[in-house]
Short mmCIF file of C-alpha atoms in Angstrom, two decimals:
data_model
loop_
_atom_site.label_atom_id
_atom_site.label_comp_id
_atom_site.label_asym_id
_atom_site.label_seq_id
_atom_site.Cartn_x
_atom_site.Cartn_y
_atom_site.Cartn_z
CA MET A 1 -21.70 -56.28 -57.22
CA ALA A 2 -22.42 -52.55 -57.70
CA MET A 3 -22.59 -52.06 -53.90
CA SER A 4 -19.12 -53.51 -53.36
CA ASP A 5 -17.76 -51.11 -55.96
CA ASP A 6 -19.49 -48.21 -54.19
CA LEU A 7 -17.97 -49.27 -50.84
CA LYS A 8 -14.47 -49.41 -52.31
CA GLN A 9 -15.02 -46.07 -54.01
CA ILE A 10 -16.08 -44.45 -50.69
CA GLU A 11 -12.97 -45.82 -48.96
CA ALA A 12 -10.78 -44.45 -51.76
CA GLN A 13 -12.50 -41.05 -51.59
CA VAL A 14 -11.95 -40.92 -47.82
CA GLN A 15 -8.22 -41.65 -48.23
CA GLU A 16 -7.99 -38.96 -50.89
CA GLY A 17 -9.90 -36.47 -48.74
CA LEU A 18 -7.75 -37.16 -45.66
CA ALA A 19 -4.65 -36.24 -47.63
CA LYS A 20 -6.16 -32.78 -48.27
CA VAL A 21 -7.47 -32.13 -44.75
CA ALA A 22 -5.42 -29.41 -43.01
CA ASP A 23 -7.32 -28.65 -39.81
CA PRO A 24 -9.71 -30.37 -37.32
CA LYS A 25 -12.73 -28.49 -38.69
CA ALA A 26 -12.23 -29.87 -42.23
CA LEU A 27 -11.61 -33.37 -40.81
CA ASP A 28 -14.88 -33.27 -38.90
CA ALA A 29 -16.74 -32.19 -42.03
CA LEU A 30 -15.28 -35.17 -43.91
CA ARG A 31 -16.27 -37.54 -41.10
CA VAL A 32 -19.85 -36.28 -41.09
CA SER A 33 -20.10 -36.58 -44.89
CA VAL A 34 -19.15 -40.27 -44.70
CA LEU A 35 -20.19 -41.56 -41.25
CA GLY A 36 -22.88 -39.07 -40.27
CA ARG A 37 -26.63 -39.83 -40.23
CA LYS A 38 -26.85 -38.70 -43.85
CA GLY A 39 -23.33 -39.77 -44.79
CA SER A 40 -22.54 -41.78 -47.94
CA LEU A 41 -21.36 -44.91 -46.09
CA THR A 42 -24.32 -44.81 -43.71
CA ALA A 43 -26.71 -44.57 -46.67
CA LEU A 44 -25.15 -47.63 -48.33
CA MET A 45 -25.38 -49.70 -45.14
CA HIS A 46 -29.09 -48.83 -44.88
CA MET A 47 -29.53 -50.41 -48.37
CA MET A 48 -28.13 -53.74 -47.14
CA GLY A 49 -31.68 -55.19 -47.03
CA LYS A 50 -31.94 -54.99 -50.86
CA VAL A 51 -28.91 -57.23 -51.34
CA PRO A 52 -29.78 -60.82 -52.39
CA PRO A 53 -29.74 -63.17 -49.38
CA GLU A 54 -26.92 -65.29 -50.74
CA GLU A 55 -24.64 -62.21 -51.16
CA ARG A 56 -25.66 -60.47 -47.94
CA PRO A 57 -23.03 -62.10 -45.58
CA ALA A 58 -20.10 -61.24 -47.83
CA MET A 59 -21.44 -57.74 -48.53
CA GLY A 60 -22.06 -57.08 -44.80
CA LYS A 61 -18.51 -58.19 -43.97
CA LEU A 62 -17.10 -55.86 -46.65
CA ALA A 63 -19.22 -52.94 -45.41
CA ASN A 64 -18.05 -53.42 -41.81
CA THR A 65 -14.44 -53.65 -42.96
CA VAL A 66 -14.73 -50.44 -44.98
CA ARG A 67 -16.41 -48.66 -42.05
CA ALA A 68 -13.64 -49.80 -39.63
CA ASN A 69 -10.92 -48.69 -42.11
CA VAL A 70 -12.55 -45.29 -42.60
CA ASP A 71 -13.01 -44.76 -38.86
CA MET A 72 -9.39 -45.77 -38.16
CA ALA A 73 -8.06 -43.52 -40.92
CA ILE A 74 -10.01 -40.51 -39.60
CA THR A 75 -8.81 -41.15 -36.01
CA LYS A 76 -5.20 -41.46 -37.22
CA ARG A 77 -5.46 -38.20 -39.16
CA ALA A 78 -6.92 -36.44 -36.09
CA GLU A 79 -3.88 -37.48 -34.03
CA GLU A 80 -1.55 -36.25 -36.79
CA LEU A 81 -3.29 -32.85 -36.85
CA LYS A 82 -2.89 -32.57 -33.05
CA ARG A 83 0.82 -33.29 -33.28
CA GLU A 84 1.25 -30.81 -36.13
CA ALA A 85 -0.57 -28.10 -34.12
CA MET A 86 1.59 -28.82 -31.06
CA ASN A 87 4.78 -28.64 -33.14
CA ARG A 88 3.73 -25.30 -34.62
CA ARG A 89 2.91 -23.93 -31.17
CA MET A 90 6.21 -25.13 -29.71
CA SER A 91 8.10 -23.51 -32.60
CA ALA A 92 6.23 -20.23 -32.15
CA GLU A 93 6.68 -20.18 -28.36
CA ALA A 94 10.19 -21.55 -28.24
CA VAL A 95 12.28 -20.25 -25.33
CA ASP A 96 16.05 -20.12 -25.26
CA VAL A 97 16.70 -21.63 -21.84
CA THR A 98 20.31 -20.47 -22.00
CA LEU A 99 19.27 -16.81 -21.77
CA PRO A 100 19.41 -15.20 -18.31
CA GLY A 101 16.02 -15.08 -16.60
CA ARG A 102 14.15 -11.94 -15.61
CA ARG A 103 14.90 -11.17 -12.00
CA LEU A 104 11.81 -10.32 -9.97
CA SER A 105 12.21 -7.28 -7.76
CA PRO A 106 10.69 -7.89 -4.31
CA GLY A 107 8.43 -5.09 -3.10
CA THR A 108 9.10 -3.18 0.12
CA GLN A 109 7.31 -0.59 2.19
CA HIS A 110 7.93 3.07 1.52
CA LEU A 111 10.68 4.56 3.66
CA ILE A 112 8.16 6.71 5.58
CA ASN A 113 6.10 3.66 6.53
CA GLN A 114 9.24 1.78 7.55
CA ILE A 115 10.35 4.53 9.93
CA ARG A 116 6.84 5.08 11.27
CA GLU A 117 6.52 1.39 12.16
CA GLU A 118 9.99 1.39 13.71
CA MET A 119 9.01 4.35 15.91
CA GLU A 120 5.80 2.59 16.89
CA ASP A 121 7.77 -0.53 17.85
CA ILE A 122 10.10 1.53 20.07
CA PHE A 123 7.25 3.08 22.05
CA CYS A 124 5.18 -0.10 22.15
CA GLY A 125 8.22 -1.70 23.75
CA LEU A 126 7.89 0.93 26.50
CA GLY A 127 4.24 0.00 27.09
CA TYR A 128 2.62 2.73 24.98
CA THR A 129 -0.57 2.18 22.97
CA VAL A 130 -0.99 3.33 19.36
CA GLU A 131 -4.09 5.50 18.91
CA ASP A 132 -5.74 6.85 15.78
CA GLY A 133 -8.16 9.68 15.07
CA PRO A 134 -9.96 11.60 12.30
CA TYR A 135 -8.11 13.59 9.65
CA VAL A 136 -10.90 16.19 9.69
CA GLU A 137 -11.27 17.94 13.06
CA THR A 138 -13.00 20.91 14.65
CA THR A 139 -11.08 23.89 16.01
CA TRP A 140 -11.88 22.70 19.53
CA TYR A 141 -9.83 19.51 19.21
CA ASN A 142 -7.14 20.98 16.98
CA PHE A 143 -6.58 24.27 18.85
CA THR A 144 -8.79 25.36 21.76
CA ALA A 145 -8.60 22.24 23.90
CA LEU A 146 -4.82 22.37 23.41
CA ASN A 147 -4.65 25.86 24.95
CA ALA A 148 -4.09 27.71 21.66
CA PRO A 149 -5.64 31.21 21.99
CA GLU A 150 -7.98 32.55 19.31
CA ASP A 151 -5.34 34.98 18.06
CA HIS A 152 -2.62 32.33 17.72
CA PRO A 153 -1.00 32.50 14.23
CA SER A 154 -1.56 28.79 13.62
CA ARG A 155 -5.35 29.36 13.65
CA SER A 156 -5.14 31.73 10.70
CA SER A 157 -6.67 30.59 7.41
CA LYS A 158 -3.23 31.14 5.90
CA ASP A 159 -1.75 28.42 8.12
CA THR A 160 -4.64 25.93 8.17
CA PHE A 161 -6.83 24.18 5.60
CA TYR A 162 -10.38 25.07 6.70
CA VAL A 163 -13.09 22.85 5.25
CA VAL A 164 -16.22 24.54 6.67
CA ASP A 165 -16.45 28.12 7.90
CA ASN A 166 -19.48 28.51 10.15
CA ALA A 167 -19.49 32.31 10.22
CA PRO A 168 -22.97 33.93 10.00
CA GLU A 169 -23.94 34.67 6.41
CA GLY A 170 -22.86 38.09 5.25
CA LYS A 171 -20.32 38.58 8.02
CA GLU A 172 -16.58 38.47 7.68
CA HIS A 173 -15.20 35.71 9.88
CA HIS A 174 -12.50 37.26 12.06
CA VAL A 175 -12.74 34.94 15.07
CA LEU A 176 -13.07 31.25 14.29
CA GLY A 177 -15.73 29.30 16.18
CA GLU A 178 -15.25 26.01 17.97
CA SER A 179 -17.36 24.19 15.39
CA ASP A 180 -15.29 25.22 12.38
CA VAL A 181 -14.00 22.17 10.49
CA LEU A 182 -10.45 21.80 9.23
CA LEU A 183 -7.83 19.32 8.08
CA ARG A 184 -5.82 18.60 11.20
CA THR A 185 -2.50 20.44 11.42
CA GLN A 186 -1.21 18.09 14.12
CA THR A 187 -2.18 14.73 15.62
CA SER A 188 -2.52 16.34 19.08
CA GLY A 189 -6.29 16.27 18.65
CA VAL A 190 -6.13 12.49 19.05
CA GLN A 191 -4.65 13.06 22.52
CA VAL A 192 -7.69 15.17 23.46
CA HIS A 193 -10.07 12.45 22.25
CA VAL A 194 -8.22 9.84 24.32
CA MET A 195 -8.13 12.00 27.48
CA GLU A 196 -11.87 12.67 27.16
CA ARG A 197 -12.82 9.00 27.01
CA GLN A 198 -10.09 7.40 29.14
CA LYS A 199 -9.01 8.04 32.69
CA PRO A 200 -5.28 8.18 33.53
CA PRO A 201 -2.85 6.55 33.48
CA ILE A 202 -2.39 7.23 29.76
CA TYR A 203 0.69 6.19 27.78
CA MET A 204 0.05 6.62 24.06
CA ILE A 205 1.37 7.71 20.68
CA CYS A 206 -0.76 8.90 17.78
CA PRO A 207 0.94 8.58 14.37
CA GLY A 208 -0.76 9.91 11.26
CA THR A 209 -0.89 12.35 8.37
CA VAL A 210 -1.25 16.09 9.00
CA PHE A 211 -1.86 18.99 6.61
CA ARG A 212 -0.54 22.54 6.50
CA PRO A 213 -0.67 25.07 3.63
CA ASP A 214 3.12 25.19 3.24
CA THR A 215 4.86 25.48 -0.09
CA ALA A 216 6.84 22.31 -0.74
CA ASP A 217 10.56 22.97 -0.47
CA ALA A 218 13.65 21.24 0.87
CA ASN A 219 12.45 21.52 4.48
CA HIS A 220 8.63 21.71 4.26
CA LEU A 221 5.77 19.66 2.84
CA PRO A 222 2.03 20.50 2.77
CA GLN A 223 1.29 16.93 3.85
CA PHE A 224 3.54 14.95 6.14
CA THR A 225 3.53 12.25 8.80
CA GLN A 226 3.70 13.05 12.48
CA VAL A 227 4.07 10.88 15.57
CA GLU A 228 2.94 12.56 18.76
CA GLY A 229 3.11 11.07 22.22
CA LEU A 230 1.32 11.69 25.49
CA VAL A 231 1.85 10.47 29.04
CA VAL A 232 -0.55 11.38 31.87
CA ASP A 233 -0.10 9.76 35.26
CA LYS A 234 0.58 10.58 38.88
CA GLY A 235 4.05 11.92 39.66
CA ILE A 236 5.26 12.42 36.07
CA THR A 237 8.25 14.79 35.93
CA PHE A 238 10.50 16.38 33.32
CA GLY A 239 13.04 13.70 34.17
CA ASP A 240 10.60 11.07 32.82
CA LEU A 241 10.28 13.08 29.62
CA LYS A 242 14.04 13.38 29.18
CA GLY A 243 14.68 9.72 29.92
CA THR A 244 12.04 8.64 27.42
CA LEU A 245 13.27 10.86 24.60
CA ASP A 246 16.94 10.06 25.24
CA TYR A 247 16.07 6.39 24.90
CA PHE A 248 14.07 7.02 21.70
CA THR A 249 16.77 9.08 19.96
CA ARG A 250 19.43 6.47 20.65
CA GLU A 251 17.18 3.68 19.41
CA ILE A 252 16.24 5.47 16.19
CA PHE A 253 19.58 7.19 15.39
CA GLY A 254 22.22 5.08 17.14
CA LYS A 255 23.65 4.40 20.59
CA ASP A 256 26.45 6.94 20.12
CA ARG A 257 24.17 9.95 19.52
CA ALA A 258 23.89 12.68 22.17
CA THR A 259 20.84 14.86 22.86
CA ARG A 260 20.39 18.52 23.77
CA TYR A 261 17.32 20.28 25.20
CA ARG A 262 16.66 23.94 24.39
CA PRO A 263 13.90 26.07 26.00
CA HIS A 264 11.06 26.89 23.63
CA PHE A 265 7.36 27.84 23.66
CA PHE A 266 4.35 25.72 22.74
CA PRO A 267 0.80 26.66 23.84
CA PHE A 268 -0.03 23.15 25.05
CA THR A 269 3.07 22.45 27.16
CA GLU A 270 4.77 24.32 30.00
CA PRO A 271 7.73 24.21 30.33
CA SER A 272 8.48 23.46 26.68
CA CYS A 273 11.65 22.69 24.79
CA GLU A 274 13.05 21.53 21.49
CA VAL A 275 15.31 18.50 21.31
CA ASP A 276 18.45 18.25 19.18
CA VAL A 277 20.49 15.16 18.37
CA SER A 278 24.20 15.24 17.63
CA CYS A 279 25.05 15.31 13.93
CA GLY A 280 25.73 11.85 12.54
CA VAL A 281 27.80 13.20 9.65
CA CYS A 282 30.49 14.97 11.67
CA GLY A 283 29.93 13.29 15.04
CA GLY A 284 29.01 16.64 16.65
CA LYS A 285 32.13 18.51 15.53
CA GLY A 286 30.32 20.80 13.09
CA CYS A 287 29.92 20.42 9.35
CA ARG A 288 27.97 21.70 6.37
CA PHE A 289 25.03 19.34 7.06
CA CYS A 290 24.48 20.66 10.61
CA LYS A 291 25.48 24.21 9.59
CA GLY A 292 28.56 24.07 11.77
CA THR A 293 26.66 23.61 15.04
CA GLY A 294 27.16 19.88 15.54
CA TRP A 295 23.42 19.52 16.36
CA LEU A 296 20.25 18.71 14.42
CA GLU A 297 16.75 19.64 15.62
CA ILE A 298 14.41 16.63 15.69
CA LEU A 299 11.32 17.31 17.85
CA GLY A 300 9.37 19.53 20.24
CA CYS A 301 8.18 18.49 23.68
CA GLY A 302 7.25 19.64 27.16
CA MET A 303 5.16 19.04 30.25
CA VAL A 304 1.42 19.10 29.54
CA ASP A 305 -0.06 22.51 30.38
CA PRO A 306 -2.57 22.28 33.29
CA ASN A 307 -5.17 24.05 31.14
CA VAL A 308 -5.07 21.18 28.63
CA LEU A 309 -5.70 18.67 31.39
CA ARG A 310 -8.63 20.75 32.71
CA ASN A 311 -10.13 21.06 29.21
CA CYS A 312 -10.17 17.26 29.01
CA GLY A 313 -11.66 16.73 32.46
CA ILE A 314 -8.45 15.70 34.24
CA ASP A 315 -7.43 17.26 37.57
CA PRO A 316 -3.93 18.83 37.16
CA GLU A 317 -3.53 18.80 40.95
CA GLU A 318 -3.63 15.01 40.89
CA TYR A 319 -2.10 14.19 37.52
CA SER A 320 0.78 15.52 35.43
CA GLY A 321 2.21 14.48 32.11
CA PHE A 322 4.41 15.21 29.13
CA ALA A 323 3.88 15.34 25.36
CA PHE A 324 6.11 15.36 22.31
CA GLY A 325 5.78 15.57 18.52
CA ILE A 326 8.10 14.11 15.89
CA GLY A 327 8.03 14.53 12.10
CA VAL A 328 8.67 11.17 10.44
CA GLU A 329 9.97 12.74 7.23
CA ARG A 330 12.45 14.79 9.26
CA VAL A 331 13.67 11.66 11.04
CA ALA A 332 14.17 10.01 7.64
CA ALA A 333 16.07 13.04 6.33
CA LEU A 334 18.37 13.22 9.37
CA ARG A 335 18.89 9.49 9.58
CA TYR A 336 19.88 9.08 5.92
CA ASP A 337 21.34 12.56 5.30
CA LEU A 338 18.69 13.54 2.75
CA PRO A 339 19.15 17.12 1.51
CA ASP A 340 15.53 17.59 0.32
CA LEU A 341 12.26 16.27 1.84
CA ARG A 342 10.65 16.30 -1.61
CA MET A 343 12.79 13.31 -2.56
CA LEU A 344 10.50 11.21 -0.36
CA MET A 345 7.41 12.19 -2.39
CA THR A 346 8.52 12.07 -6.03
CA GLY A 347 8.13 8.30 -6.40
CA ASP A 348 11.55 8.03 -8.05
CA MET A 349 12.32 4.30 -7.83
CA ARG A 350 16.06 4.91 -8.18
CA PHE A 351 15.92 6.70 -4.84
CA LEU A 352 13.36 4.48 -3.09
CA HIS A 353 15.11 1.20 -4.04
CA GLN A 354 17.94 2.17 -1.67
CA PHE A 355 15.62 1.54 1.28
#
């Protein structure tokens, strides 16, 4: 009867051990010590062959009962440990559902990108294509092909970011060569690329970033976004230019805004002019924002100079055209009455959230 006492003792030890188990790792160690290949209960059941034949049925029944009780007790304790762990986790991660939730702020495009895309949509609605070109250009595409003479102030190293100066070694570079490389000061070079590879008619805009060594202040930025346009076709007149820009200004600023054209000079257009739009703050009556004039300058434009067409392989006797250039940051400033262009570049979310 010693084996029956050992079986009952093992069952009692398991019950006592389960009461002390506090985590799944300790429970598994207890299970292995009793039911594992070298466990105490397994060892006793392997000794069943030494039991006298007449006692073997009763002893086998007792051993199976003890094994079933031990297995059931361990399984029950495992479930209890899982519930206890879940309760602790729920207590630690409890959320007060009565508190107001955190409102997610939806993202939006930067104001400059918004206005640039709006301008693109206006001209695409007129049948224009949107063209792109390199940020790094040669002086041919940025100046010479656009009829800018070698002594033009814009070609000075003080007004342009030159990347590569191809002057002969040991010589001071007074006159810039056509192969000198620079960061483009205007997107007009894209127009030259398009005219070289495409025959008229051409109706296009070329938006993009341009670079000039200006000190950042309320009215200037060393890097800004420009949208330039070009039309080359048969029979294009200044009236086409005026009608196009009148339509654009009313679409971008409002149907009630008037326009004014003032004579000006640009190397790549002739005749040339600057375009003003009536002040939206005072309605054209004159105020502090428009410096009492009632007008705000928004862009430069003109009829394409015949020399530009010839430089690009287009016959000016057969074709004519017009071009214009608009600063996107300036449009944003005039449209929303911004006193300082630098506000667009600081990344101040209090300002940008308004748009």
